[in-house]
Short mmCIF file of C-alpha atoms in Angstrom, two decimals:
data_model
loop_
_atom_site.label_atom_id
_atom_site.label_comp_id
_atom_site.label_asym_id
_atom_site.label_seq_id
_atom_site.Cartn_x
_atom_site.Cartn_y
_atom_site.Cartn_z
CA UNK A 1 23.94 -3.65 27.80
CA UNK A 2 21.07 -2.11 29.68
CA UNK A 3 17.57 -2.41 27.98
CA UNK A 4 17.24 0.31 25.00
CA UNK A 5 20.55 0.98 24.79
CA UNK A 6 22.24 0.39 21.24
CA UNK A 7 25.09 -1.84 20.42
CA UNK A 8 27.98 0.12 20.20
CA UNK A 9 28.61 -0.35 15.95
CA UNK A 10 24.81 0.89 15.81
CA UNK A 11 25.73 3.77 17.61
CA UNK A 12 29.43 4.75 15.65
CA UNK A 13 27.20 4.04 12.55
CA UNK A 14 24.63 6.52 13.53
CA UNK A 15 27.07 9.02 14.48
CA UNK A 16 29.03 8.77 10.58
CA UNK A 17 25.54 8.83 9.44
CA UNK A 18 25.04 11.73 10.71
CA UNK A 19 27.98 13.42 9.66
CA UNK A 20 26.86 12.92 6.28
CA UNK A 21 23.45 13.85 6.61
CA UNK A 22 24.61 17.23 7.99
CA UNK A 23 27.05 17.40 5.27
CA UNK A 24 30.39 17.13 7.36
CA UNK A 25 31.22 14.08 5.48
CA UNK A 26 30.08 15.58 1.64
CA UNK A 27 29.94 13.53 -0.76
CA UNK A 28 33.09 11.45 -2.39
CA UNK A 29 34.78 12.47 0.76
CA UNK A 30 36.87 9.43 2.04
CA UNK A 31 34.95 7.68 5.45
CA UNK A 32 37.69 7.84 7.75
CA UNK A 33 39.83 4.45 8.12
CA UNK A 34 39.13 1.36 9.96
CA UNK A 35 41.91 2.45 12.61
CA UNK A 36 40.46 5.80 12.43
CA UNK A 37 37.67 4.64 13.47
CA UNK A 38 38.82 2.55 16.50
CA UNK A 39 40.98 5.18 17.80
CA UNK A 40 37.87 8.41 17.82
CA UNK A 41 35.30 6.27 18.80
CA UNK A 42 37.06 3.76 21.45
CA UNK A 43 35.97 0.72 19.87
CA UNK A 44 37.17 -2.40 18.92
CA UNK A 45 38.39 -3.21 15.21
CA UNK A 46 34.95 -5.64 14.76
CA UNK A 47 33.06 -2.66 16.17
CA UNK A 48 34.52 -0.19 13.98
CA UNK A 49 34.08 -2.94 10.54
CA UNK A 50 30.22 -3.60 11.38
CA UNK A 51 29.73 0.01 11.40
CA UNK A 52 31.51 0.74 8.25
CA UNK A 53 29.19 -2.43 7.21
CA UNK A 54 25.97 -0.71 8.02
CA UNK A 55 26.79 2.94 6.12
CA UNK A 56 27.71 0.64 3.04
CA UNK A 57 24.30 -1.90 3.60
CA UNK A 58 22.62 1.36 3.48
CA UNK A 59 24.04 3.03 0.19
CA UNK A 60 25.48 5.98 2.01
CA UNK A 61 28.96 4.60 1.35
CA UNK A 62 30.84 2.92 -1.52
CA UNK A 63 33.67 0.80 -1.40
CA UNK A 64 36.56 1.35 -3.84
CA UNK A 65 39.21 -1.00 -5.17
CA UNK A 66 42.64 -0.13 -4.01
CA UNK A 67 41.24 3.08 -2.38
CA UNK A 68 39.30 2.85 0.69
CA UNK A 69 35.05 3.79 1.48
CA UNK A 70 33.60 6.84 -0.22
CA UNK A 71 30.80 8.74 0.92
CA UNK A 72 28.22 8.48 -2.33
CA UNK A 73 26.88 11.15 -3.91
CA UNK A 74 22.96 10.92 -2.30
CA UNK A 75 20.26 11.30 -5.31
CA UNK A 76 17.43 13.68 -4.94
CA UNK A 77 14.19 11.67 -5.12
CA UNK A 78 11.92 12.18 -8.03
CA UNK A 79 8.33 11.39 -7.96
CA UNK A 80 6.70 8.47 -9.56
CA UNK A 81 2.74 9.32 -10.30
CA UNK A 82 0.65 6.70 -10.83
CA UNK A 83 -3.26 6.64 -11.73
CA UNK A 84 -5.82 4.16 -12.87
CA UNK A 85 -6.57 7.27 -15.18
CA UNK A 86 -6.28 6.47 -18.92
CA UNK A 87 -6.10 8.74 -21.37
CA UNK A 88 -8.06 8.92 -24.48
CA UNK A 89 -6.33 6.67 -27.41
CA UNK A 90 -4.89 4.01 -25.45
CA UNK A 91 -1.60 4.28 -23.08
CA UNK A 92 2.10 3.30 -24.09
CA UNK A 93 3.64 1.14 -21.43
CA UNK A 94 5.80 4.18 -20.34
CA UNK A 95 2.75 6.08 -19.84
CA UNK A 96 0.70 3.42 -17.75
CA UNK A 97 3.38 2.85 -15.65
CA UNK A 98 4.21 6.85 -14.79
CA UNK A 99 0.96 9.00 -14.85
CA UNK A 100 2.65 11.88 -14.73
CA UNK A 101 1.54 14.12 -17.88
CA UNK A 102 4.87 15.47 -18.72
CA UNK A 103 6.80 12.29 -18.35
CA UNK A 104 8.96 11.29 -21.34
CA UNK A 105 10.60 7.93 -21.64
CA UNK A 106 11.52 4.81 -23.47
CA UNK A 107 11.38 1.09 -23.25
CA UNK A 108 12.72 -2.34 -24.22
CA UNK A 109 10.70 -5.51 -23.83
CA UNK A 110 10.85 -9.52 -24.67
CA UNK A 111 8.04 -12.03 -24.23
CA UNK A 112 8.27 -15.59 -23.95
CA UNK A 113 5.98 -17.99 -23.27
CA UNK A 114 5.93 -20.35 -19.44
CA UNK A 115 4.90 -21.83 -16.98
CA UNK A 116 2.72 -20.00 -14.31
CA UNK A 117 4.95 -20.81 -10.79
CA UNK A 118 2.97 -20.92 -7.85
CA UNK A 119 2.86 -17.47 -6.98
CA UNK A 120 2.33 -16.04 -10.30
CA UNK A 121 -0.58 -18.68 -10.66
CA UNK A 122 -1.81 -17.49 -7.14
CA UNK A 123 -1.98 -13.95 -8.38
CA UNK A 124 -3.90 -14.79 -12.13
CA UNK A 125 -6.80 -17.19 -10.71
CA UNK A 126 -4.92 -20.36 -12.56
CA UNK A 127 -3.52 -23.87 -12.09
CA UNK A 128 0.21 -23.85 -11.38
CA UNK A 129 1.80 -25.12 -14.84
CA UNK A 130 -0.77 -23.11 -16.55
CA UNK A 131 0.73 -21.52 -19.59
CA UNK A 132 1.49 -17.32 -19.61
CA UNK A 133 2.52 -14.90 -21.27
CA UNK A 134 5.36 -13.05 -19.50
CA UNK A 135 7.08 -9.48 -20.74
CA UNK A 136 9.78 -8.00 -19.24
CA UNK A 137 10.43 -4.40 -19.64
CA UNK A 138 13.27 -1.58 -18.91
CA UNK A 139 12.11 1.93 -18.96
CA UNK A 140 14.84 4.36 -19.28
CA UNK A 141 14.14 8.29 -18.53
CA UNK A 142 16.80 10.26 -19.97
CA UNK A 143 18.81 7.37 -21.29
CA UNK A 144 19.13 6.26 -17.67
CA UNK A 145 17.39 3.23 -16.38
CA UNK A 146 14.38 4.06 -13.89
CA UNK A 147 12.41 0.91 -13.71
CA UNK A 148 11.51 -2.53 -14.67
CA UNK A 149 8.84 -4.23 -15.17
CA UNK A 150 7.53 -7.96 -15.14
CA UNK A 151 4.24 -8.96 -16.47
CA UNK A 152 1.83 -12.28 -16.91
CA UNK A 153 -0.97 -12.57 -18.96
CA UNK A 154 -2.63 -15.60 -18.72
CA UNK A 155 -2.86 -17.00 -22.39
CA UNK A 156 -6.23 -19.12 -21.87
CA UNK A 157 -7.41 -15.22 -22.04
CA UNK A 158 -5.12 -13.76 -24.76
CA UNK A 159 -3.77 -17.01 -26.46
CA UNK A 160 -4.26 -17.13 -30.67
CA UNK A 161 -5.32 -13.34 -30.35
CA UNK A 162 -4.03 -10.48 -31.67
CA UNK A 163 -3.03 -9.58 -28.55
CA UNK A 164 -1.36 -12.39 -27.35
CA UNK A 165 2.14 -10.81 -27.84
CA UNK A 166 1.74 -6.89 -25.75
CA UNK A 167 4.52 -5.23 -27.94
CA UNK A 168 3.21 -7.00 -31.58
CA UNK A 169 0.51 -6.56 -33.69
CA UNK A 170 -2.02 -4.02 -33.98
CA UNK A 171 -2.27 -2.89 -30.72
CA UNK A 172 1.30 -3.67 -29.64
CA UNK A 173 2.60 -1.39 -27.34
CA UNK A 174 -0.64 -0.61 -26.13
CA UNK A 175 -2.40 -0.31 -22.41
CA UNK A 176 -3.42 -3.21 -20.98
CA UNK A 177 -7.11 -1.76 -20.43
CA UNK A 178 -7.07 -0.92 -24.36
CA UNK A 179 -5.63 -4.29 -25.65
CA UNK A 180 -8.17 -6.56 -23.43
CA UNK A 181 -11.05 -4.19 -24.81
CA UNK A 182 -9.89 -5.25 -28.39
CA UNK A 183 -11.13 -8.83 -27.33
CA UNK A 184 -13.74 -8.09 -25.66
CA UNK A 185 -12.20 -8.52 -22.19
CA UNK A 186 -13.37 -5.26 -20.30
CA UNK A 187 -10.86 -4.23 -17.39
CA UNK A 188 -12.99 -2.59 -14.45
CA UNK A 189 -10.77 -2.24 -11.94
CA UNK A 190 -6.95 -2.14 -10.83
CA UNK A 191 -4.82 -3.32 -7.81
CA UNK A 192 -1.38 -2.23 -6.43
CA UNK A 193 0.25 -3.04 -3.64
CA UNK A 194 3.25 -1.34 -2.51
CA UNK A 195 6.46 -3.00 -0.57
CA UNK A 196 10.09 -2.61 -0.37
CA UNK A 197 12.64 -5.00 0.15
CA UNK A 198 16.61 -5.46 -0.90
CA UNK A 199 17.51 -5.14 -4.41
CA UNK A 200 18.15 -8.47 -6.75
CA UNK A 201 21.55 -8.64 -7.45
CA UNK A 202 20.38 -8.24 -11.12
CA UNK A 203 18.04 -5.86 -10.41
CA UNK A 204 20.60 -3.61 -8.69
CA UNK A 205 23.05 -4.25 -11.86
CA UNK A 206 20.28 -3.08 -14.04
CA UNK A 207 19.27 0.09 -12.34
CA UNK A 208 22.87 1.09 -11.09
CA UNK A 209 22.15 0.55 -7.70
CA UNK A 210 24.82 -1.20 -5.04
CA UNK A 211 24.44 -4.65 -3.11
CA UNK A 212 21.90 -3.97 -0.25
CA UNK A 213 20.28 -1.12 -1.78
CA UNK A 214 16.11 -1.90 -1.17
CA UNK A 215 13.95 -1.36 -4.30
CA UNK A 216 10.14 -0.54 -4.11
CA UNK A 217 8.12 -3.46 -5.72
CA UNK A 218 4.56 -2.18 -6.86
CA UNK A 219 2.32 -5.70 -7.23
CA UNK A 220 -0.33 -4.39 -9.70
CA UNK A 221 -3.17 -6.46 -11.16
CA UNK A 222 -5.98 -5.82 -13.33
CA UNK A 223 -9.28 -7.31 -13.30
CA UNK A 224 -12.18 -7.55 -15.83
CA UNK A 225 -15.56 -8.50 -14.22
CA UNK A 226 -13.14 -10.15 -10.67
CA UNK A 227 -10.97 -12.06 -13.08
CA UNK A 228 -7.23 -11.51 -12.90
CA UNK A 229 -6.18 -11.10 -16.42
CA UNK A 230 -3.21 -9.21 -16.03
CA UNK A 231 -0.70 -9.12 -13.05
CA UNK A 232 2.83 -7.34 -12.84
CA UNK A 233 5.29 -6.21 -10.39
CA UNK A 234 7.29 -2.96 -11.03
CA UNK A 235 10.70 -2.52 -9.19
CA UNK A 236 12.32 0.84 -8.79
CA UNK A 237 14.85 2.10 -6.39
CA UNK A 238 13.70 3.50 -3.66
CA UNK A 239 16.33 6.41 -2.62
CA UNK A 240 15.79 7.93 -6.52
CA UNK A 241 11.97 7.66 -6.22
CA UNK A 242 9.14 8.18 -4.59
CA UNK A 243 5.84 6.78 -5.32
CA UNK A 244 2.49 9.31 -5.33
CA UNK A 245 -0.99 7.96 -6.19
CA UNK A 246 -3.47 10.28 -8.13
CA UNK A 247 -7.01 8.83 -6.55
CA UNK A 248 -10.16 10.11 -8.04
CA UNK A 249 -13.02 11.01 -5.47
CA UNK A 250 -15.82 10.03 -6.51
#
């Protein structure tokens, strides 16, 4: 193979996934056979598998029992906004997590009390072992499932408070910015950091997606006077969404 030149299942995958780009494969169509394959292209049955491999590692093709490899039906990305913004009254987890004015939605949660694992400790200021608060959350738009959500609060901040639980009490449900205020914790300023990476398998069975789909993770943390007192990362799937920031200029 001379230098730059692609392996040959690269290059039969690139041509199918082209075809459906352009719409000559449509979607639910049936990706042409294994043989089929071998025989057009010249290739060798490994050749022609490892390509059929990439379209499906991809999400442009499904697999079906019995039947053979569907072209899928390819969603058109919505936009996720996201702000530091606030509005008046306090924000509803739904709300922090999509800016967007005119988004409607609705959410499950469950807390439980743990252990902070290295990473999580890494991200809060604490001791590995350190006891948090951690929430996980499904949003739903539409009855379908759009995102999740995991958060830790460190509970040497929020333990015996009335905040201690983020979906009970008087400010359950709440902001984060609006239930630290209530105990005098100020939040002054808010991280996120964007990544992608492949799908969990039960974060793909959650949001519908297929093995090898790749999620976007947003790492968001807030801080009150440099402490971490709130960190979260926020999967959704990354061929339904797309993320835009709202920045103020100040």
């Amino acid at each position: 193979m001379t230098f730059g030149e692609q392996p040959a299942y690269l290059r039969v995958a690139g041509d199918l996934r082209k075809k459906i780009v352009d719409g000559s494969l449509p979607p639910h169509t049936r990706l042409p056979s294994q043989a089929r394959i071998r025989e057009e292209y010249g290739v060798s049955d490994t050749v022609a598998l490892e390509a059929r491999k990439v379209l499906m590692a991809e999400g442009l093709v499904e697999g079906r029992s019995g039947s053979g490899t569907y072209v899928r039906e390819r969603p058109v990305p919505r936009r996720l906004a996201r702000s530091g913004y606030r509005p008046d009254g306090g924000a509803t987890p739904f709300r922090q997590e999509q800016a967007d004015g005119e988004a409607r939605g609705t959410w499950e949660s469950r807390s439980e009390q743990l252990a902070a694992g290295g990473a999580v400790a890494e991200r809060l200021g604490i001791e590995p072992g350190e006891r948090v608060m951690c929430t996980r959350y499904v949003f739903r738009e539409a009855g379908e499932v759009m995102m999740l959500s995991t958060s830790w609060e460190p509970l040497e901040v929020t333990g015996r408070t009335p905040v201690m639980l983020p979906e009970e009490g008087p400010l359950g449900g709440m902001g984060v910015a609006e239930r630290m205020a209530a105990i005098d914790v100020i939040v002054d300023n808010v991280t996120e950091e964007v990544g992608a990476r492949p799908g969990l398998a039960e974060e793909l069975q959650a949001l519908g997606g297929v093995p090898g789909h790749v999620v976007l993770v947003i790492q968001r943390t807030f801080y009150a006077s440099g402490r971490p007192v709130e960190t979260a990362d926020v999967v959704v799937p990354a061929d339904r969404y797309r993320i835009a920031y709202h920045l103020p200029v100040k």
